[in-house]
PDB file of C-alpha atoms in Angstrom:
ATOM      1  CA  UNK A  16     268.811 -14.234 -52.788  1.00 40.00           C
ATOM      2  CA  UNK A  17     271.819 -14.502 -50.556  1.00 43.00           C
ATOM      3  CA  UNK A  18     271.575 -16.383 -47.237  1.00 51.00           C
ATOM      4  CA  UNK A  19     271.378 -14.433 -43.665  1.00 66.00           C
ATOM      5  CA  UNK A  20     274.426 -16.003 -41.682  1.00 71.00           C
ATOM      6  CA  UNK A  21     273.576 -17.080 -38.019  1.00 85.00           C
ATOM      7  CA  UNK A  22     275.338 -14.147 -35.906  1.00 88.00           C
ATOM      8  CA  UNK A  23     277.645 -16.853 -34.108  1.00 86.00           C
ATOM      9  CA  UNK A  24     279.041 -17.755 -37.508  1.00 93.00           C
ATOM     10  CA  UNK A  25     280.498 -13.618 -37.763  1.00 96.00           C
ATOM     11  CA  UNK A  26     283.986 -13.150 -36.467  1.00 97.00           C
ATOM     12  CA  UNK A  27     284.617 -12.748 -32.863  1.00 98.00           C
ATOM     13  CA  UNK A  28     284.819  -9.766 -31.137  1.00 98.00           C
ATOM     14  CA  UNK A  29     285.836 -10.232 -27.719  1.00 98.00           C
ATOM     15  CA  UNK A  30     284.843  -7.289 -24.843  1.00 98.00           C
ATOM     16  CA  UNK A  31     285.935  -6.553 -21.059  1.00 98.00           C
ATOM     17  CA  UNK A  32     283.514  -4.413 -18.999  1.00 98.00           C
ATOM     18  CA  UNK A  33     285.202  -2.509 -15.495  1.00 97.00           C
ATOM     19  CA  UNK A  34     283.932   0.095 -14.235  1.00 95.00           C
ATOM     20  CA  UNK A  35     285.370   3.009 -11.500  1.00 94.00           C
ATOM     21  CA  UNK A  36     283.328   5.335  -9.163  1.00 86.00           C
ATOM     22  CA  UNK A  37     281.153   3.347  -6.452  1.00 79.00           C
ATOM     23  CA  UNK A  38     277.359   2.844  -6.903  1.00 73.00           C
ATOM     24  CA  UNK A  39     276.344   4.892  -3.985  1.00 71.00           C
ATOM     25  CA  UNK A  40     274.155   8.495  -4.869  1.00 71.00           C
ATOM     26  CA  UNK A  41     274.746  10.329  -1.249  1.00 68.00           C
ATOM     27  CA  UNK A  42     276.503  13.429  -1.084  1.00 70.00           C
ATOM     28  CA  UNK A  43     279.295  11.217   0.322  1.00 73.00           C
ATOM     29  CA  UNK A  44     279.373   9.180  -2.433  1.00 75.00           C
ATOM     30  CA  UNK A  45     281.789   9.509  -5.848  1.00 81.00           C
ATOM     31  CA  UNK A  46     279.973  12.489  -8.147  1.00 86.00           C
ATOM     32  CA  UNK A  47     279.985   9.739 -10.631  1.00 91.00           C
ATOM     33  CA  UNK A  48     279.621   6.655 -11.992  1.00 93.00           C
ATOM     34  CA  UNK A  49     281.341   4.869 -14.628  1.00 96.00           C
ATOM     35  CA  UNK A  50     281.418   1.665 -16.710  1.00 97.00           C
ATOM     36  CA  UNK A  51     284.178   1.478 -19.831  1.00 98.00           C
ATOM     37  CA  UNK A  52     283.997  -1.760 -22.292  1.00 98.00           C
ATOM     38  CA  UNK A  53     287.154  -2.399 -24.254  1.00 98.00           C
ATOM     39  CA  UNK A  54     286.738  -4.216 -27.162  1.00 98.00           C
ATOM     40  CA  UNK A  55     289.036  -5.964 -29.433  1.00 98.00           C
ATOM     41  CA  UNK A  56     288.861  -8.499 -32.655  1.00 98.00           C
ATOM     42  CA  UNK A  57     289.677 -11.943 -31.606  1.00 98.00           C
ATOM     43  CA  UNK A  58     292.343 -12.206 -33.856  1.00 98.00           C
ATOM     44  CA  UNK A  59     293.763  -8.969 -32.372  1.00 98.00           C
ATOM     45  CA  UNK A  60     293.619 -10.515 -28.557  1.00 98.00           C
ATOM     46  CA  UNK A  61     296.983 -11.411 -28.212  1.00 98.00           C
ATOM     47  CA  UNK A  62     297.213  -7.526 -27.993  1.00 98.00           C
ATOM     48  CA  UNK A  63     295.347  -8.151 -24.561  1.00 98.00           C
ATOM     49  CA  UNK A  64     297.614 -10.260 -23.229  1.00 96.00           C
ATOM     50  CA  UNK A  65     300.615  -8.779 -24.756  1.00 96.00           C
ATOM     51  CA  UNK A  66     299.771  -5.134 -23.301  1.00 97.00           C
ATOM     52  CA  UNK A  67     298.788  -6.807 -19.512  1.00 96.00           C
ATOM     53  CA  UNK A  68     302.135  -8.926 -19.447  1.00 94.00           C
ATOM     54  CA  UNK A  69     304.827  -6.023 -20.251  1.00 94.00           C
ATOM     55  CA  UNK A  70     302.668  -3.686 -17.314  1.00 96.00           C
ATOM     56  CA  UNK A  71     302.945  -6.500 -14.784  1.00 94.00           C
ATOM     57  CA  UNK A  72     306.557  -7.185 -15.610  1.00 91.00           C
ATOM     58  CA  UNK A  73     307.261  -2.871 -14.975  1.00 90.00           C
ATOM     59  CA  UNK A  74     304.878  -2.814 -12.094  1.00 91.00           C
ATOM     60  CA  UNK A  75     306.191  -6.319 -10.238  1.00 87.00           C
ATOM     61  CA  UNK A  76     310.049  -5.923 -10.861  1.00 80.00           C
ATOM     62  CA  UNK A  77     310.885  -8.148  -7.747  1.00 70.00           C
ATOM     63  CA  UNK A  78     309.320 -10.912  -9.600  1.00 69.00           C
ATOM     64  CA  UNK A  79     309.009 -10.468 -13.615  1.00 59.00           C
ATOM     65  CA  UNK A  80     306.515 -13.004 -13.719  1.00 60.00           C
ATOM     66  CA  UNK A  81     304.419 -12.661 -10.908  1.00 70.00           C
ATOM     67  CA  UNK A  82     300.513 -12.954 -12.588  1.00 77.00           C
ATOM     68  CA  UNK A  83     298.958 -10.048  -9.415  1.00 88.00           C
ATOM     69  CA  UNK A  84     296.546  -8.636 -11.686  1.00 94.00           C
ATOM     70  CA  UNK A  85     296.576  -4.800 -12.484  1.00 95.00           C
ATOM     71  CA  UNK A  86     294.767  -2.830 -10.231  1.00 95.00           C
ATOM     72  CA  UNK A  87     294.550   0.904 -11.156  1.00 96.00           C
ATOM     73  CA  UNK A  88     293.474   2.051  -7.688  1.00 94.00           C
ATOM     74  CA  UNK A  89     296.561  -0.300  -6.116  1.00 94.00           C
ATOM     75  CA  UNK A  90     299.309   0.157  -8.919  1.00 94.00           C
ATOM     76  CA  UNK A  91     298.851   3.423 -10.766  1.00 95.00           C
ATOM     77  CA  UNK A  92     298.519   5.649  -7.629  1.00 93.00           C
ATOM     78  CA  UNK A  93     298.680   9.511  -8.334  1.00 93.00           C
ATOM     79  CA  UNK A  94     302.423   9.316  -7.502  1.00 95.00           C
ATOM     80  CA  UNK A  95     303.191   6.853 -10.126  1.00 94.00           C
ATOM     81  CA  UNK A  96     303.454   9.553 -13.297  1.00 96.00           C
ATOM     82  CA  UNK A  97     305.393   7.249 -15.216  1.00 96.00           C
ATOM     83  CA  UNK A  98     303.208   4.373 -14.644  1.00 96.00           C
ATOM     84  CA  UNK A  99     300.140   5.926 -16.127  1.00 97.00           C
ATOM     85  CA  UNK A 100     302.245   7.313 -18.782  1.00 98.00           C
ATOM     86  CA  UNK A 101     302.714   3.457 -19.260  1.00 97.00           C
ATOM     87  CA  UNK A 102     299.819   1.916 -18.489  1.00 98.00           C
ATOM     88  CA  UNK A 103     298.743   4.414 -21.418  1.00 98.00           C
ATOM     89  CA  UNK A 104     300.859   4.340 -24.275  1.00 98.00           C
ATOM     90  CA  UNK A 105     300.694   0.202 -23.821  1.00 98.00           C
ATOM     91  CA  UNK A 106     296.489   0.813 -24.241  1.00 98.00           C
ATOM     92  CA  UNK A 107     297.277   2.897 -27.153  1.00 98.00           C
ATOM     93  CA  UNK A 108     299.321   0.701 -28.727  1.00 97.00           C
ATOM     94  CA  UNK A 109     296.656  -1.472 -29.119  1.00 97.00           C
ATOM     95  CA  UNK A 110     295.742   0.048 -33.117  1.00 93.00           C
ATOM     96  CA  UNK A 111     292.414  -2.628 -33.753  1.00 97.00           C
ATOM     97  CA  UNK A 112     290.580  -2.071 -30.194  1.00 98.00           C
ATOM     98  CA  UNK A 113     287.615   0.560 -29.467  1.00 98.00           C
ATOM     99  CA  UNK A 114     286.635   1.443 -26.570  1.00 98.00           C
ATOM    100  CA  UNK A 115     283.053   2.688 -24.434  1.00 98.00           C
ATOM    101  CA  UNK A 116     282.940   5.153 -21.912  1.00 98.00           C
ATOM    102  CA  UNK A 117     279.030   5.523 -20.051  1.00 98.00           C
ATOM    103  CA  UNK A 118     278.956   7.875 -17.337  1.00 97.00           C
ATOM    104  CA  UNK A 119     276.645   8.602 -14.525  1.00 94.00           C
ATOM    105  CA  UNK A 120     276.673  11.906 -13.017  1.00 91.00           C
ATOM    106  CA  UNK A 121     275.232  11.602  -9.660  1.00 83.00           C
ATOM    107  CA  UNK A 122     273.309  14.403  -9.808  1.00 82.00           C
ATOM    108  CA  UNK A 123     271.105  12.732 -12.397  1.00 77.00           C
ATOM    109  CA  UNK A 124     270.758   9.304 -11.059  1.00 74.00           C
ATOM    110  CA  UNK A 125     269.323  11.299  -7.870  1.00 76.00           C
ATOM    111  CA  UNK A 126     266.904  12.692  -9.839  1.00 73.00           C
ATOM    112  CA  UNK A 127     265.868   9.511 -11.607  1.00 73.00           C
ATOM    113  CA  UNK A 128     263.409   7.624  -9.005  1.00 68.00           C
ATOM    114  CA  UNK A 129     263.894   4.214 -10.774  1.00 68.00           C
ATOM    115  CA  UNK A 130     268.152   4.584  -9.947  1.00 70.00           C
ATOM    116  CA  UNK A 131     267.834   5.364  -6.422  1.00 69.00           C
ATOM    117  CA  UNK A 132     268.366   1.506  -5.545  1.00 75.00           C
ATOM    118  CA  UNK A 133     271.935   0.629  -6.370  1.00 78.00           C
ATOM    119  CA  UNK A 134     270.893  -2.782  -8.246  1.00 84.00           C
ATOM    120  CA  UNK A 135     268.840  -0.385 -10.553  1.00 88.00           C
ATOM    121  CA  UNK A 136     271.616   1.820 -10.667  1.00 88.00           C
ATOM    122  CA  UNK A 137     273.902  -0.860 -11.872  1.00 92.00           C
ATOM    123  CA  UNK A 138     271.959  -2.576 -13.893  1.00 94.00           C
ATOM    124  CA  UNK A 139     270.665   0.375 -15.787  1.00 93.00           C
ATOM    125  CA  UNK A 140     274.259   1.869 -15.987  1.00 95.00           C
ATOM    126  CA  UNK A 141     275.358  -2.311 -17.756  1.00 97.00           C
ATOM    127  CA  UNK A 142     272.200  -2.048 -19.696  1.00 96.00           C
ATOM    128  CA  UNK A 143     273.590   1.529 -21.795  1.00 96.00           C
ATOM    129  CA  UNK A 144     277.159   0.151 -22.061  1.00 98.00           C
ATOM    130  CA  UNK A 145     275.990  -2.936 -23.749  1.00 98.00           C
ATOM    131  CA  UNK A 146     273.972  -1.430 -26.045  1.00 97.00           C
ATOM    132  CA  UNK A 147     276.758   0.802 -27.218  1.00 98.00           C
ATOM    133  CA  UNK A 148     278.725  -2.114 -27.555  1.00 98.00           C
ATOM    134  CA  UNK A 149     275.960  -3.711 -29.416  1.00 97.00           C
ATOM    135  CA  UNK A 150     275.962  -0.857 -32.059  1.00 97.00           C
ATOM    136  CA  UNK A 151     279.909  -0.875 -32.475  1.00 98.00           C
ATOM    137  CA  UNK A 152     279.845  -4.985 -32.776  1.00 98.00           C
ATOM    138  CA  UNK A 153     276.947  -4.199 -35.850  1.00 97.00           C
ATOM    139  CA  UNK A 154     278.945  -1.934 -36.934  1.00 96.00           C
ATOM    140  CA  UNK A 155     282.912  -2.484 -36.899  1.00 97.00           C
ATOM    141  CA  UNK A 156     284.861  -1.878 -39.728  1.00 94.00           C
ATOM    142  CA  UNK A 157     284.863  -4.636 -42.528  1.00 95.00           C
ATOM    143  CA  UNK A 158     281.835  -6.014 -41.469  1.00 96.00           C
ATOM    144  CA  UNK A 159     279.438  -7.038 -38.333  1.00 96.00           C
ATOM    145  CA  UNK A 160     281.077  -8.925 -35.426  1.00 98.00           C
ATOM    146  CA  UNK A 161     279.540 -11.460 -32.633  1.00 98.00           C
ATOM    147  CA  UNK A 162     280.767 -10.042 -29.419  1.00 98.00           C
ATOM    148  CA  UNK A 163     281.176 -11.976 -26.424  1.00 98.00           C
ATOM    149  CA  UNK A 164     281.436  -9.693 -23.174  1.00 98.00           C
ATOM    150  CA  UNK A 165     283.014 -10.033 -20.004  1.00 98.00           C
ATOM    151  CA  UNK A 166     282.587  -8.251 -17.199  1.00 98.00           C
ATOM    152  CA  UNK A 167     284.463  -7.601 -14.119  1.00 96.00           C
ATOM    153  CA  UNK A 168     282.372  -9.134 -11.273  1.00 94.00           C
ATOM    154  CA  UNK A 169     281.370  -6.902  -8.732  1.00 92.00           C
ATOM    155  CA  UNK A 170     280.886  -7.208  -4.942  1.00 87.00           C
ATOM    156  CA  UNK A 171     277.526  -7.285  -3.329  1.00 86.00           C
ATOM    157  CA  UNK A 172     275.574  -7.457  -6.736  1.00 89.00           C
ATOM    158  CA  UNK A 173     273.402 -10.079  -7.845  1.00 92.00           C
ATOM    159  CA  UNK A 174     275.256 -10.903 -11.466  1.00 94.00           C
ATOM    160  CA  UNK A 175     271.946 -13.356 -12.523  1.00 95.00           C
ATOM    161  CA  UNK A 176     269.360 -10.771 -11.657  1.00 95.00           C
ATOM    162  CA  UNK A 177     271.293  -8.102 -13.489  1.00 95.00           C
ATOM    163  CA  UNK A 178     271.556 -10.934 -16.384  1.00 96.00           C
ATOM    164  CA  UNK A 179     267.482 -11.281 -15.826  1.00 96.00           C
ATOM    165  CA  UNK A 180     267.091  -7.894 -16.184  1.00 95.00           C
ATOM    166  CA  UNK A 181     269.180  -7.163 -19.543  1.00 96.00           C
ATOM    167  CA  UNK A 182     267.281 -10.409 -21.234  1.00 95.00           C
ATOM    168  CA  UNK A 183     263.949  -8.832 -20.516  1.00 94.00           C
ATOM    169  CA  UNK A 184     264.770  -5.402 -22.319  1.00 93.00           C
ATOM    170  CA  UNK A 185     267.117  -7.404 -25.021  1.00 92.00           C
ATOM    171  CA  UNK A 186     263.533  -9.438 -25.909  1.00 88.00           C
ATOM    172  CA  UNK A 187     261.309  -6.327 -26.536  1.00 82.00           C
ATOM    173  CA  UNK A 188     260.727  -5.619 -29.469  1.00 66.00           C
ATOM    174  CA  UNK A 189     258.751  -2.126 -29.612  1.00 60.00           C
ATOM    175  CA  UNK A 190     262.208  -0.248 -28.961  1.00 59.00           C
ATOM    176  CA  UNK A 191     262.794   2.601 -31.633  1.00 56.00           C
ATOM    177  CA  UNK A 192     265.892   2.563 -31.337  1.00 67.00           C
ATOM    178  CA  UNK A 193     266.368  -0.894 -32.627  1.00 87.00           C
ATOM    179  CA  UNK A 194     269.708  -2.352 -30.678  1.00 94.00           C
ATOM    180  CA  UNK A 195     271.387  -5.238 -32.143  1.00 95.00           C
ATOM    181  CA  UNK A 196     271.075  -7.359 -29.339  1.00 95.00           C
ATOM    182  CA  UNK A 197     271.535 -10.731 -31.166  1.00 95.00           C
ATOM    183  CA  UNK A 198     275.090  -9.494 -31.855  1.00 97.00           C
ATOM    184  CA  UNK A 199     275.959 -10.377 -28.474  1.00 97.00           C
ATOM    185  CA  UNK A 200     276.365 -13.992 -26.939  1.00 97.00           C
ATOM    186  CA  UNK A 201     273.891 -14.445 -24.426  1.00 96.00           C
ATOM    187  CA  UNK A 202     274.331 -14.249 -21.376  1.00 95.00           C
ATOM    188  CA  UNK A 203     277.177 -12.286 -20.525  1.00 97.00           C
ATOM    189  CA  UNK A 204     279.628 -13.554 -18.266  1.00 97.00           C
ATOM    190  CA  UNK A 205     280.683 -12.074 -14.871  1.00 97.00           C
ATOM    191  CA  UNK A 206     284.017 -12.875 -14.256  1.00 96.00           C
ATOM    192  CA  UNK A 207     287.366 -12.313 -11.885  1.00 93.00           C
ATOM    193  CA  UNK A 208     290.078  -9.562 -12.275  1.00 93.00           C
ATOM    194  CA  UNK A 209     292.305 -12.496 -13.109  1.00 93.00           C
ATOM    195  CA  UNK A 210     291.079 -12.064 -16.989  1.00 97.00           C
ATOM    196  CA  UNK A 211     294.207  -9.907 -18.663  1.00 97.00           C
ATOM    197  CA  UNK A 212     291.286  -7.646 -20.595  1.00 98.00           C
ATOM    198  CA  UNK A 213     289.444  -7.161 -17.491  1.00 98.00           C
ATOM    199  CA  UNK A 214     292.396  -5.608 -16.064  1.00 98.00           C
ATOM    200  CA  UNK A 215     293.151  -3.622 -19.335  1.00 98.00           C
ATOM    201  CA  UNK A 216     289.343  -2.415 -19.112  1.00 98.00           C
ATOM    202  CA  UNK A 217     289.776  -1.307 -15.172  1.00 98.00           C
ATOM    203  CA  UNK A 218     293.128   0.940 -16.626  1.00 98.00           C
ATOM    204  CA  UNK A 219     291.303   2.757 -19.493  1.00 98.00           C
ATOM    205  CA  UNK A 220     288.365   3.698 -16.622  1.00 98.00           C
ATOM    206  CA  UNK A 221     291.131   4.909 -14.369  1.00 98.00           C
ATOM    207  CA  UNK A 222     292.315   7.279 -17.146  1.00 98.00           C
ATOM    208  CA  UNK A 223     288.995   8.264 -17.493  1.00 98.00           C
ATOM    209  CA  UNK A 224     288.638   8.815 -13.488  1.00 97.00           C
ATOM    210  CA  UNK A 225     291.370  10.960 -13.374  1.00 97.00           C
ATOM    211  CA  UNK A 226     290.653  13.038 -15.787  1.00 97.00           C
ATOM    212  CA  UNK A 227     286.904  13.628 -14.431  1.00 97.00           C
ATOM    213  CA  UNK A 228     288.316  14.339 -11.119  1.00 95.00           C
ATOM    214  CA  UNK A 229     290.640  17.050 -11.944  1.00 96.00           C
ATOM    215  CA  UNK A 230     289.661  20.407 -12.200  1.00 96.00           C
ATOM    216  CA  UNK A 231     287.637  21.683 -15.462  1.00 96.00           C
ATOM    217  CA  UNK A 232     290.258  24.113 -16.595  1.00 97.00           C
ATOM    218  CA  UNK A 233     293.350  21.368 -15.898  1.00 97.00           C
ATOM    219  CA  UNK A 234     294.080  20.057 -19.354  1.00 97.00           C
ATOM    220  CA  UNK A 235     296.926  17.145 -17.599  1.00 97.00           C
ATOM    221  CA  UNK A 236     294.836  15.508 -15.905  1.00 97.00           C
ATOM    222  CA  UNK A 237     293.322  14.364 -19.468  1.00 98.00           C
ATOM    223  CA  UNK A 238     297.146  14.168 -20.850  1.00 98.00           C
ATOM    224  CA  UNK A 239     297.161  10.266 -20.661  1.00 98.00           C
ATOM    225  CA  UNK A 240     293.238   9.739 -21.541  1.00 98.00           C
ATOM    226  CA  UNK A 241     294.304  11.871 -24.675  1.00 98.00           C
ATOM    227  CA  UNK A 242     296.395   9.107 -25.729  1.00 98.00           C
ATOM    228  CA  UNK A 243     293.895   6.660 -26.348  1.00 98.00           C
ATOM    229  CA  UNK A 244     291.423   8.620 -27.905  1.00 97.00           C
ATOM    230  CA  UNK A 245     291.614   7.330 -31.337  1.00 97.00           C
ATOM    231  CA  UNK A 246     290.078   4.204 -29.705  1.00 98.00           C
ATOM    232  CA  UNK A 247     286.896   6.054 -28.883  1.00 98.00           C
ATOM    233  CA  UNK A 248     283.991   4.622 -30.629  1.00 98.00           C
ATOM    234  CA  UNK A 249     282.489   6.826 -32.934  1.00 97.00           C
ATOM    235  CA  UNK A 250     279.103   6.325 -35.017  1.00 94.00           C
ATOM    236  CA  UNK A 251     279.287   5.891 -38.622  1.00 92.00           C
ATOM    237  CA  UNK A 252     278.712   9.837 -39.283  1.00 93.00           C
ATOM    238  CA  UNK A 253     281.987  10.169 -37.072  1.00 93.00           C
ATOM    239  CA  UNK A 254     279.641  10.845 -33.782  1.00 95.00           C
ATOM    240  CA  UNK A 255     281.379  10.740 -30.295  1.00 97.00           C
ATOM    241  CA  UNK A 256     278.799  11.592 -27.500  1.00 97.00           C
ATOM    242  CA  UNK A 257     275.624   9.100 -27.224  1.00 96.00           C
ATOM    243  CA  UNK A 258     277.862   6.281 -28.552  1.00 97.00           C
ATOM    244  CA  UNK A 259     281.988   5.921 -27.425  1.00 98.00           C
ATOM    245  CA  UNK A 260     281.387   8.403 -24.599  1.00 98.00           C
ATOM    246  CA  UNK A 261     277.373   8.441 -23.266  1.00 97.00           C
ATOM    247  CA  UNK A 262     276.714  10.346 -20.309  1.00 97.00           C
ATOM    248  CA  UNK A 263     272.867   9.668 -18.504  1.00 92.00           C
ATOM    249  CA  UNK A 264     270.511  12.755 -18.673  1.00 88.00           C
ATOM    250  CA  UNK A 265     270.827  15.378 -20.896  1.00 89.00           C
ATOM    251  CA  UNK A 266     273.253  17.531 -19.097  1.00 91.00           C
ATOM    252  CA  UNK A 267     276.370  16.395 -20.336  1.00 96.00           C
ATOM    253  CA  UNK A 268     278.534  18.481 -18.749  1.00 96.00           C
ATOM    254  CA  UNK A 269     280.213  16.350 -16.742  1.00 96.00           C
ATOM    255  CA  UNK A 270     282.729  15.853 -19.966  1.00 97.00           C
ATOM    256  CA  UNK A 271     281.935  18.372 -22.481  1.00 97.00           C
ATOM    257  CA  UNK A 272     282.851  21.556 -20.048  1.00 97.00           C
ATOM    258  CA  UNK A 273     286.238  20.157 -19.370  1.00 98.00           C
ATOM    259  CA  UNK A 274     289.089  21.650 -21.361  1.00 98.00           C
ATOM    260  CA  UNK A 275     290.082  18.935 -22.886  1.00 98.00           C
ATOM    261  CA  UNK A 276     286.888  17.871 -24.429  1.00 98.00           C
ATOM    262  CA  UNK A 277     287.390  19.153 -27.492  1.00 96.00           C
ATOM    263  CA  UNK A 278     290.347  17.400 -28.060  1.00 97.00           C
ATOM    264  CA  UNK A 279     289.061  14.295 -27.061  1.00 97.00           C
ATOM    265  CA  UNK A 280     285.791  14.306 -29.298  1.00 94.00           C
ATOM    266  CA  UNK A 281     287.984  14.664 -32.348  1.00 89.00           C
ATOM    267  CA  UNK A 282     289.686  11.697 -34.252  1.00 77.00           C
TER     268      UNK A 282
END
């Protein structure tokens, strides 16, 4: 009979959680939502801090070594072509990490009474990203990993009441779905921008924010999100939507009527 081993004994997998879009569901608000996770084997985090170091050295050329953290909305600015084209290929280059896209349509979280407050929202929105990461962590190729998350701290939100919330669903047990939970060190932490994957997390949602924002029919607007899509994670049956990309509700047009979706749901 072989012995279960205790889940902190797997090998680490280390994740940072950003997200892009505000929490708001007026008209006036963003049309979406989004939260991306980007996770990577601990003994493949030096890629982290490898890939945040060379961008901050192109971005702050007055001072090679300033530590500014990356900001996507402050340093990657629709004007700055070659900096995305950057910022990409450097996320790209990363060959172990995965990575978790959930999006929130507004349109759906108006219809959803229960997401009309933007705690809800929020913590509803954490609560699918972490299960996805949950499934990739049980998952990962060569065997299960422990993940320990991180995730970008965000103003105006009570972090321990969102922390509250996720242990009460994590500790029911009547879920037919069946997520992993126990694969993730509990609790999460929130934490500052000054983290080099939280930075790395808040680029690959700006990819994904520009290409949601373009028009359907504009294939460049994906051109740099298309780079890292071999970091998508996919279910074992080679599944995108639902688990690397999950969109709330079950119109899931949002992504899949853009003309680049095809191209990005393939490996």
């Amino acid at each position: 009979m072989t012995a279960q081993v205790h889940p902190g004994a797997l090998p680490k997998l280390y994740v940072y959680v950003d997200e892009t879009g505000d929490r708001g569901i007026s008209d006036k608000a963003s049309p979406f939502f989004a939260m991306t996770a980007l996770m990577v084997p601990a003994e493949d985090d030096w890629t982290v801090r490898y890939a945040a170091a060379g961008l901050r050295s192109i971005i702050h050329t007055s001072q090679p070594d300033q530590m500014k953290p990356l900001h996507w909305v402050e340093h990657f600015k629709r004007k700055h072509v070659d900096r995305r084209f950057r910022a990409a290929s450097a996320l790209a280059g990363m060959p172990s990490s995965r990575v978790v896209h959930v999006v929130v349509p507004k349109a759906a979280a108006r219809n959803a009474p229960g997401l009309r407050d933007t705690s809800r929202f929020y913590n509803y929105t954490t609560r699918l990203l972490l299960e996805r990461v949950a499934y990739a962590a049980s998952q990962w190729e060569g065997g299960g990993r422990f993940a320990i998350v991180r995730l970008g701290t965000v103003r105006g939100m009570d972090h321990l009441e969102t922390a509250r919330y996720l242990d009460r669903v994590r500790q029911k047990r009547d879920s037919q779905w069946q997520v992993p939970w126990h694969l993730i060190k509990w609790p999460p932490a929130w934490t500052g921008t000054d983290w080099d994957g939280i930075q790395l997390a808040d680029l690959h949602a700006g990819l994904l924010n520009s290409a949601l924002i373009g028009a359907p029919d504009d294939e460049a607007c994906a051109a740099n999100l298309l780079l890292c899509k071999h970091q998508l994670y996919r279910s074992p049956t080679g599944r995108l939507l639902g688990y690397g990309v999950k969109v709330l509700g079950t119109d899931t047009a949002i992504v899949t009527s853009r003309c680049w979706w095809e191209k990005w749901s393939v490996s």
